[in-house]
Structures are given as C-alpha cells and as structure tokens.
PDB file of C-alpha atoms in Angstrom:
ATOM      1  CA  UNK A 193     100.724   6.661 -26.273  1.00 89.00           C
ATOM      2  CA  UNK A 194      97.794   8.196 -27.113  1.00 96.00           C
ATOM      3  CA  UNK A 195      97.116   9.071 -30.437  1.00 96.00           C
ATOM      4  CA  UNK A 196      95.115  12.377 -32.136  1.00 97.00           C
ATOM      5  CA  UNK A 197      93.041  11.967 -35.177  1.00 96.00           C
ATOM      6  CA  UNK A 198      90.450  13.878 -37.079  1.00 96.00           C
ATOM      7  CA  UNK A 199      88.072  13.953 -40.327  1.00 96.00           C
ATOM      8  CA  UNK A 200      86.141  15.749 -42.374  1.00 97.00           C
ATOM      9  CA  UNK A 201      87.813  19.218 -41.686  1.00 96.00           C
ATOM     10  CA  UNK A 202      87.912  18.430 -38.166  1.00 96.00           C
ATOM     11  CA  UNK A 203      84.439  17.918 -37.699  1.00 97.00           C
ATOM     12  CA  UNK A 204      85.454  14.549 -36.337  1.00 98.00           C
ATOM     13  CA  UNK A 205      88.035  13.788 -33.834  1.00 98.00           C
ATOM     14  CA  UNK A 206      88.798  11.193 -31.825  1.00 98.00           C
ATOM     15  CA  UNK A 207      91.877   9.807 -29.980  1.00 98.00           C
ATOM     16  CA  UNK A 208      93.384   6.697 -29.911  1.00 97.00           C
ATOM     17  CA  UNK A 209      94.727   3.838 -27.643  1.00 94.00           C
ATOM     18  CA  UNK A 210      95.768   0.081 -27.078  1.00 87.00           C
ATOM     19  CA  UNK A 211      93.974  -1.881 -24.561  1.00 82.00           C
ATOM     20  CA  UNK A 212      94.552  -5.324 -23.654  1.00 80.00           C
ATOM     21  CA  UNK A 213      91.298  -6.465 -25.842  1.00 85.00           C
ATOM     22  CA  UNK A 214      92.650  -4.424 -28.907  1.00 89.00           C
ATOM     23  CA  UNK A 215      93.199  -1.233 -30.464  1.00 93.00           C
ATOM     24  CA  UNK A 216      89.811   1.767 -29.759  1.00 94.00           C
ATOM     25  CA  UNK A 217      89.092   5.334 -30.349  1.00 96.00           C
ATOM     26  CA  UNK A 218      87.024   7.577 -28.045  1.00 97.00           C
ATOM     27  CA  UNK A 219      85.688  10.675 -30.010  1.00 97.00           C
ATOM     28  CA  UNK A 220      83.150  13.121 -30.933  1.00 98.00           C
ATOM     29  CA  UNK A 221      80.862  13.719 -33.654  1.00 98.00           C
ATOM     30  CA  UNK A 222      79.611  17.455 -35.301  1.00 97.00           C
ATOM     31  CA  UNK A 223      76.299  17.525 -36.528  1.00 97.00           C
ATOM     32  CA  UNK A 224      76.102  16.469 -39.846  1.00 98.00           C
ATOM     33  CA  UNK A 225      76.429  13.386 -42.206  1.00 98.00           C
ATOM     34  CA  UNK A 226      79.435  11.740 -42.562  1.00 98.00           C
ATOM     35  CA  UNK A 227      80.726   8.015 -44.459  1.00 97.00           C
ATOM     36  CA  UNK A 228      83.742   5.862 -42.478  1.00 96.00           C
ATOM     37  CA  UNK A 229      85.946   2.802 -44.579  1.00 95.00           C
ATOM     38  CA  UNK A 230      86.298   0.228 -42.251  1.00 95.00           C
ATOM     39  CA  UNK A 231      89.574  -2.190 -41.982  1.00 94.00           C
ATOM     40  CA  UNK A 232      88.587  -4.256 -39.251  1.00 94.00           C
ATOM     41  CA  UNK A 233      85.426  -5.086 -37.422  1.00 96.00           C
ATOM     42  CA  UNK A 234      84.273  -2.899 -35.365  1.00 96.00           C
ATOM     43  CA  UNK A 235      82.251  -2.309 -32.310  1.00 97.00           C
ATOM     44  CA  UNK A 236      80.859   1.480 -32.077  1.00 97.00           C
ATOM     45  CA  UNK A 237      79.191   2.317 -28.739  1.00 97.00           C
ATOM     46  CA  UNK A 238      77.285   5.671 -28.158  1.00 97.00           C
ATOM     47  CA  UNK A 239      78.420   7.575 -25.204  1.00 95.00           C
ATOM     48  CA  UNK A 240      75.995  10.797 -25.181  1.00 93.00           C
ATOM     49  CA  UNK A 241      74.616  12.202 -27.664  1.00 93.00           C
ATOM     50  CA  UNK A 242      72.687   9.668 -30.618  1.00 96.00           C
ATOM     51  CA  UNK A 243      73.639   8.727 -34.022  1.00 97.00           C
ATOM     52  CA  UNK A 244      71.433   7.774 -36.960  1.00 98.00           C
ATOM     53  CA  UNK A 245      73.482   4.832 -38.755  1.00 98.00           C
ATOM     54  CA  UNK A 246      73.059   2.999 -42.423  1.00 98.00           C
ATOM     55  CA  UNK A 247      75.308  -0.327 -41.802  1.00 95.00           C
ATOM     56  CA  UNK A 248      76.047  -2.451 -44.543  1.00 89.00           C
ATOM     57  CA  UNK A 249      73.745  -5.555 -43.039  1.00 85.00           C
ATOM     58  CA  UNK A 250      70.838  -3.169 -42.988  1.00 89.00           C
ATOM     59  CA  UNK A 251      68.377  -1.921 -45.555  1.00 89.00           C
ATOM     60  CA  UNK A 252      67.153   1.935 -43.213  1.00 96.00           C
ATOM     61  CA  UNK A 253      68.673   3.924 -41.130  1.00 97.00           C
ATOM     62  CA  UNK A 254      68.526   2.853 -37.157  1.00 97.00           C
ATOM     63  CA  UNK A 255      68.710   4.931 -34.678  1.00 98.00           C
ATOM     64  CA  UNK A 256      71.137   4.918 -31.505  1.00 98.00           C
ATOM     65  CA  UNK A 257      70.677   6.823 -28.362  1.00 97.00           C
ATOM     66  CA  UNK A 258      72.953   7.047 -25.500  1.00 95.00           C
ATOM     67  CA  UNK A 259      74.065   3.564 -23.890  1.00 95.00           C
ATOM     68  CA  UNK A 260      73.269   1.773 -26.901  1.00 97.00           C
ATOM     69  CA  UNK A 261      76.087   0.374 -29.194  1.00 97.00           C
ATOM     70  CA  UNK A 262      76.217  -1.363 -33.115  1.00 97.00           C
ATOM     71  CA  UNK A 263      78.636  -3.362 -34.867  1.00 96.00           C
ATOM     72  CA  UNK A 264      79.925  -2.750 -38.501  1.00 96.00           C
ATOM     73  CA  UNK A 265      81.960  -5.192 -40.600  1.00 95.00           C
ATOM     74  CA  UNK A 266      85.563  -5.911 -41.546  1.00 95.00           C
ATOM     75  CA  UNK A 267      86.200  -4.096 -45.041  1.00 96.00           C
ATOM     76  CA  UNK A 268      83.072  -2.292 -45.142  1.00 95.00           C
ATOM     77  CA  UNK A 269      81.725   0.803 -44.783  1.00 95.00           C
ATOM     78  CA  UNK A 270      78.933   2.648 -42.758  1.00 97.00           C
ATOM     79  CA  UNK A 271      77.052   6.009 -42.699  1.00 97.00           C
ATOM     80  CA  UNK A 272      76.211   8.062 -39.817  1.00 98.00           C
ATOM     81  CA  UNK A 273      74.592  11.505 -38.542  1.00 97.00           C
ATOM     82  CA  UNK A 274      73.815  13.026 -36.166  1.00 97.00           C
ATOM     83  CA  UNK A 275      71.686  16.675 -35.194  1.00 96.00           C
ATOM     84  CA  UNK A 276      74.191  17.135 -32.111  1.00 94.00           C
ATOM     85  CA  UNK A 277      77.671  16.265 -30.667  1.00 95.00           C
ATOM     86  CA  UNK A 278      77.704  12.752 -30.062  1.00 96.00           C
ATOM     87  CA  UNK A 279      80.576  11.350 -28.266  1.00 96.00           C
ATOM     88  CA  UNK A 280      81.288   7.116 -29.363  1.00 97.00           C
ATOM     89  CA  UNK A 281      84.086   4.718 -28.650  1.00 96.00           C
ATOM     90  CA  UNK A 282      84.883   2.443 -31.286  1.00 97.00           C
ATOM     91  CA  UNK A 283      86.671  -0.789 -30.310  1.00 95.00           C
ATOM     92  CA  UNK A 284      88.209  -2.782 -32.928  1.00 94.00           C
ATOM     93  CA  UNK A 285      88.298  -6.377 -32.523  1.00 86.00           C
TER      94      UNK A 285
ATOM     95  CA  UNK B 511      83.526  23.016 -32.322  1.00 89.00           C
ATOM     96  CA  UNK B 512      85.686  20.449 -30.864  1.00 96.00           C
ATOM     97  CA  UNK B 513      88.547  21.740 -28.386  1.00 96.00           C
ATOM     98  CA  UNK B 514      91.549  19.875 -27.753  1.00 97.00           C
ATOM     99  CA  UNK B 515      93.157  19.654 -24.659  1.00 96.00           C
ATOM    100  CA  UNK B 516      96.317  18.110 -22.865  1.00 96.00           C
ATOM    101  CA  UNK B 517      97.848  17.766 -19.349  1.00 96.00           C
ATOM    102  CA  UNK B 518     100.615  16.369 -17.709  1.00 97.00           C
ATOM    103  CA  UNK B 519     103.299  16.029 -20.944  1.00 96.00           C
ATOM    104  CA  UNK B 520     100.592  14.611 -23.114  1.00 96.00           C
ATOM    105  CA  UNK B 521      99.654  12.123 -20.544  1.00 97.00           C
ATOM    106  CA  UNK B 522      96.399  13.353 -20.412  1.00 98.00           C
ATOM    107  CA  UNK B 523      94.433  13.937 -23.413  1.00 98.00           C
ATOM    108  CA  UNK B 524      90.482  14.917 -23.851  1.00 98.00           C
ATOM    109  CA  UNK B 525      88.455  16.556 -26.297  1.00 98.00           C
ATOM    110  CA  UNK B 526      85.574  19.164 -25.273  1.00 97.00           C
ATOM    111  CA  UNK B 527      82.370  19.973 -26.962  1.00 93.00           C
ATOM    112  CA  UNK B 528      78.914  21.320 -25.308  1.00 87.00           C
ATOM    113  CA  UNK B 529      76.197  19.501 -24.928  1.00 82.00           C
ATOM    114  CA  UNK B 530      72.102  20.962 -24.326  1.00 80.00           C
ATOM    115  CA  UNK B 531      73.092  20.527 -20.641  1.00 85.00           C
ATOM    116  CA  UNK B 532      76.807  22.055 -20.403  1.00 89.00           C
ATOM    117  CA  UNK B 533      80.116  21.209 -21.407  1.00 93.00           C
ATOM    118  CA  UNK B 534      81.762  17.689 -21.264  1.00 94.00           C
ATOM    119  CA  UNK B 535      85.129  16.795 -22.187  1.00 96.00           C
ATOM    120  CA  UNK B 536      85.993  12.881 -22.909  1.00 97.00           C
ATOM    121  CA  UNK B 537      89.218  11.530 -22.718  1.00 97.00           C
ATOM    122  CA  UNK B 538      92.331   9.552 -22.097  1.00 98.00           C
ATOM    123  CA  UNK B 539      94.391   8.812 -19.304  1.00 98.00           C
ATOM    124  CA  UNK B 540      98.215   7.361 -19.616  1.00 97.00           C
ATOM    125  CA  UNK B 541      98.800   4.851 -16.189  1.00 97.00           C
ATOM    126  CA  UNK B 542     100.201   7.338 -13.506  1.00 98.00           C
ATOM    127  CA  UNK B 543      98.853   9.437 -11.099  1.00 98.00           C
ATOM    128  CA  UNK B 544      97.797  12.832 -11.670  1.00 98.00           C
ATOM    129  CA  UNK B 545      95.866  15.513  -9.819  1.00 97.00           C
ATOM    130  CA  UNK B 546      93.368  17.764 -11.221  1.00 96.00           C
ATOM    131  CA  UNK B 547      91.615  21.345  -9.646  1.00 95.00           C
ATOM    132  CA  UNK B 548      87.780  21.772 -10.545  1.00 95.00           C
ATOM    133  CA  UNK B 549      86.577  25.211 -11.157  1.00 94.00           C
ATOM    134  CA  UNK B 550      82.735  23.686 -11.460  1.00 94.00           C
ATOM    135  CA  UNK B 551      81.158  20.516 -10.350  1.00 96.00           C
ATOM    136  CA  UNK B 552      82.081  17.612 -12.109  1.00 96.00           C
ATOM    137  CA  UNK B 553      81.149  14.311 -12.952  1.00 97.00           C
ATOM    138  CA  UNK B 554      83.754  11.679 -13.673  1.00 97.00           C
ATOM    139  CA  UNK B 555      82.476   8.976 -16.444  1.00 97.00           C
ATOM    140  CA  UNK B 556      85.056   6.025 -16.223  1.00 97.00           C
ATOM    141  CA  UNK B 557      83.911   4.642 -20.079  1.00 95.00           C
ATOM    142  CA  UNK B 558      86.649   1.766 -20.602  1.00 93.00           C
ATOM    143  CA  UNK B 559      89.459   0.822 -18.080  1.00 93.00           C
ATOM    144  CA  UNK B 560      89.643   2.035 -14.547  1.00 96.00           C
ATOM    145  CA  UNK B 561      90.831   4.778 -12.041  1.00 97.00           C
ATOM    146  CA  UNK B 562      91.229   5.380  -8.165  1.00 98.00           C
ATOM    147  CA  UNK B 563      90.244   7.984  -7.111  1.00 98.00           C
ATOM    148  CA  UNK B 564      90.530   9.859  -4.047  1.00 98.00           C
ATOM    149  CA  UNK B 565      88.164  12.856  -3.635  1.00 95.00           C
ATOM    150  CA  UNK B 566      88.220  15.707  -1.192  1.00 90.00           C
ATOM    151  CA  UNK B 567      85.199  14.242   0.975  1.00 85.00           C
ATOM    152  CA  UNK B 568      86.794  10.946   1.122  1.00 89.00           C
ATOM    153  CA  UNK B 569      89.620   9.714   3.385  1.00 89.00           C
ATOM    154  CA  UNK B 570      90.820   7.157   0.902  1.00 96.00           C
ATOM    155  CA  UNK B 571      90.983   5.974  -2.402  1.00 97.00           C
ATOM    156  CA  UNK B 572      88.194   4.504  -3.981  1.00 97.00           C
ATOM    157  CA  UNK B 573      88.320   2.183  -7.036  1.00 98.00           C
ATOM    158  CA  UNK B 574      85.708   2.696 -10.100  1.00 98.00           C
ATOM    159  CA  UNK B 575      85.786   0.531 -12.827  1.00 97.00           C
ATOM    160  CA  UNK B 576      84.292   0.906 -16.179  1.00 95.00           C
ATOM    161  CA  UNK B 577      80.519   1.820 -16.058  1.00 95.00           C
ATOM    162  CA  UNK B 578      80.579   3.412 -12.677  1.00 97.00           C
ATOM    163  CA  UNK B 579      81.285   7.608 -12.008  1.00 97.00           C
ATOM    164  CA  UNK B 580      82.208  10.018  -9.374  1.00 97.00           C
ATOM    165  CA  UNK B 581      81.349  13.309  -8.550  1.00 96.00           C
ATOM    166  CA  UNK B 582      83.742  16.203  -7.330  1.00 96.00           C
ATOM    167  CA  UNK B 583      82.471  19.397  -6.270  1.00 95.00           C
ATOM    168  CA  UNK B 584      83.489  22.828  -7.557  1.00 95.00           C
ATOM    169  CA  UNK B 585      86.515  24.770  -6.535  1.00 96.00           C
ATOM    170  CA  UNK B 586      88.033  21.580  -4.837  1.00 95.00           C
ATOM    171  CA  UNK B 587      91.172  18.868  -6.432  1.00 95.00           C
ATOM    172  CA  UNK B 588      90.971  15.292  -7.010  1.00 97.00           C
ATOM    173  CA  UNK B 589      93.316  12.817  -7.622  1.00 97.00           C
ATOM    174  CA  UNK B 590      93.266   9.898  -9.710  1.00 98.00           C
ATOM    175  CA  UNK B 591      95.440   6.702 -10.780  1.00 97.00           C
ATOM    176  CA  UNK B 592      95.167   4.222 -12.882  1.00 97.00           C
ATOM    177  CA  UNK B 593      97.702   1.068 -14.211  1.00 96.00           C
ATOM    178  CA  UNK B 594      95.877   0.939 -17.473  1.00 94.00           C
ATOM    179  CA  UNK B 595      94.994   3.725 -20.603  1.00 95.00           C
ATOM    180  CA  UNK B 596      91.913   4.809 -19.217  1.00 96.00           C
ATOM    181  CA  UNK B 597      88.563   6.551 -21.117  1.00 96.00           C
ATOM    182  CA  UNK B 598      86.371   8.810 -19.007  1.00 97.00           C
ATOM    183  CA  UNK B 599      83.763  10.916 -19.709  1.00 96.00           C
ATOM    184  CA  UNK B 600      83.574  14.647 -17.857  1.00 97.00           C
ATOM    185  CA  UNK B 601      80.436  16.693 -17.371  1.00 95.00           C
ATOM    186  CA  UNK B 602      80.483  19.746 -16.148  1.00 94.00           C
ATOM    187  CA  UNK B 603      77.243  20.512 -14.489  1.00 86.00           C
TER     188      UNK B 603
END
C-alpha cells in the first residue's frame, strides 16, 4: 500500500508507507514557506534540494542541505522553506 | 510543478520535479519484481529499504541497500526486486 498525499494546493506531496521501524513519507517540496502540525515525533531527512527550518526547540532558522537530517517533536509544530524543490523523507518514530 | 506517476497497478509510485541539473523522480516500490526501459541515463538512489538489481552490463543481480546507487545507461531496461516497500531516488542526467 502506498499512500498519496498533498498540501498547500499541491505544492506539497509526498507518499506514504509502513516499514518495519514505523510509518514514513518520501516527498517533495515547492519553493515557498510552508507550517506542518505534528502528531508524532518525527525524523525529517533532506534528500536533494535544502530546507530552511524554525523547530520548536530553536530560537532562528537553521539551515539543511542535502544529506543532512532534523528532528521535530511529538504534538508540535515546525516551519520550513525552501528557494527550490527539495525532496525529504520523514520517518515517524 | 510536481508530476505524479504510477506503474505496474499502483505498485510503483514516484513523484517528478526538476532540479538545476535535470529531472529526478523519487519514489516507492511495492515487494515484487518489475522491469523498467530508460529513455536517458539514469541514476538509481536506493533512500530507505533495498533492491536487486540486475543491469544490462551485468550478468547477475546485484544487491544495494539503503545509501548505495546504480547507474543504467540510456535506451537500455533494468530490472529490479525487492521483499520490502522500497524509497529510491531517480536522476536523470
């Protein structure tokens, strides 16, 4: 099963899957600025492309290229954005 | 612009977007075995899980694991299998 998803007038989209570790979500990102609930923890990792994110831990923005990953909260919430399609996988755990 | 794609009865699913250096696609792949015709060059990403591949300048299949990649040159085929929902990463370069 793989499931289809998308946000902000499909300027996100991502599909989803089960792995043995827990639920994630491979997608991409349109340029732009964009604010995500979250239910569980998770883990989002930055496949190509780079993100600017404001998590709830941290005061600034940070910055994450390519290869580089950051973790958000249970029952939180986080901003990112991003000048160019940016591909992530989010694993909740 | 995000395209959506799917192959093999929704056992294959990917999203495609362009990047500075040509398109990608990222995606999902359902355990099975599928085969797949290249029109360019591409590079096969293996992002979470893992496939087998076996490639037209190899005799036999070859096992990449999360973190590692392939390349398959244009105009060719590939097939790949996996027991496990796998995420890959496709550039076409």
């Amino acid at each position: 099963m793989i499931s289809e998803n998308q946000y902000f007038d499909g300027n996100v989209k991502s599909l989803g899957y089960e792995t043995a570790e827990g639920k994630s979500t491979v997608g991409i990102i349109n340029p732009g600025e964009y604010e995500f609930g979250t239910a569980q923890k998770e883990i989002m990792n930055v496949i190509e492309g780079e993100l600017s994110a404001l998590i709830p831990e941290s005061a600034e923005w940070k910055i994450f290229p390519a290869g580089t990953c950051f973790e958000v909260s249970a029952n939180s919430s986080f901003k990112v954005k991003t000048e160019v399609q940016t591909v992530y996988l989010c694993q909740y755990r």
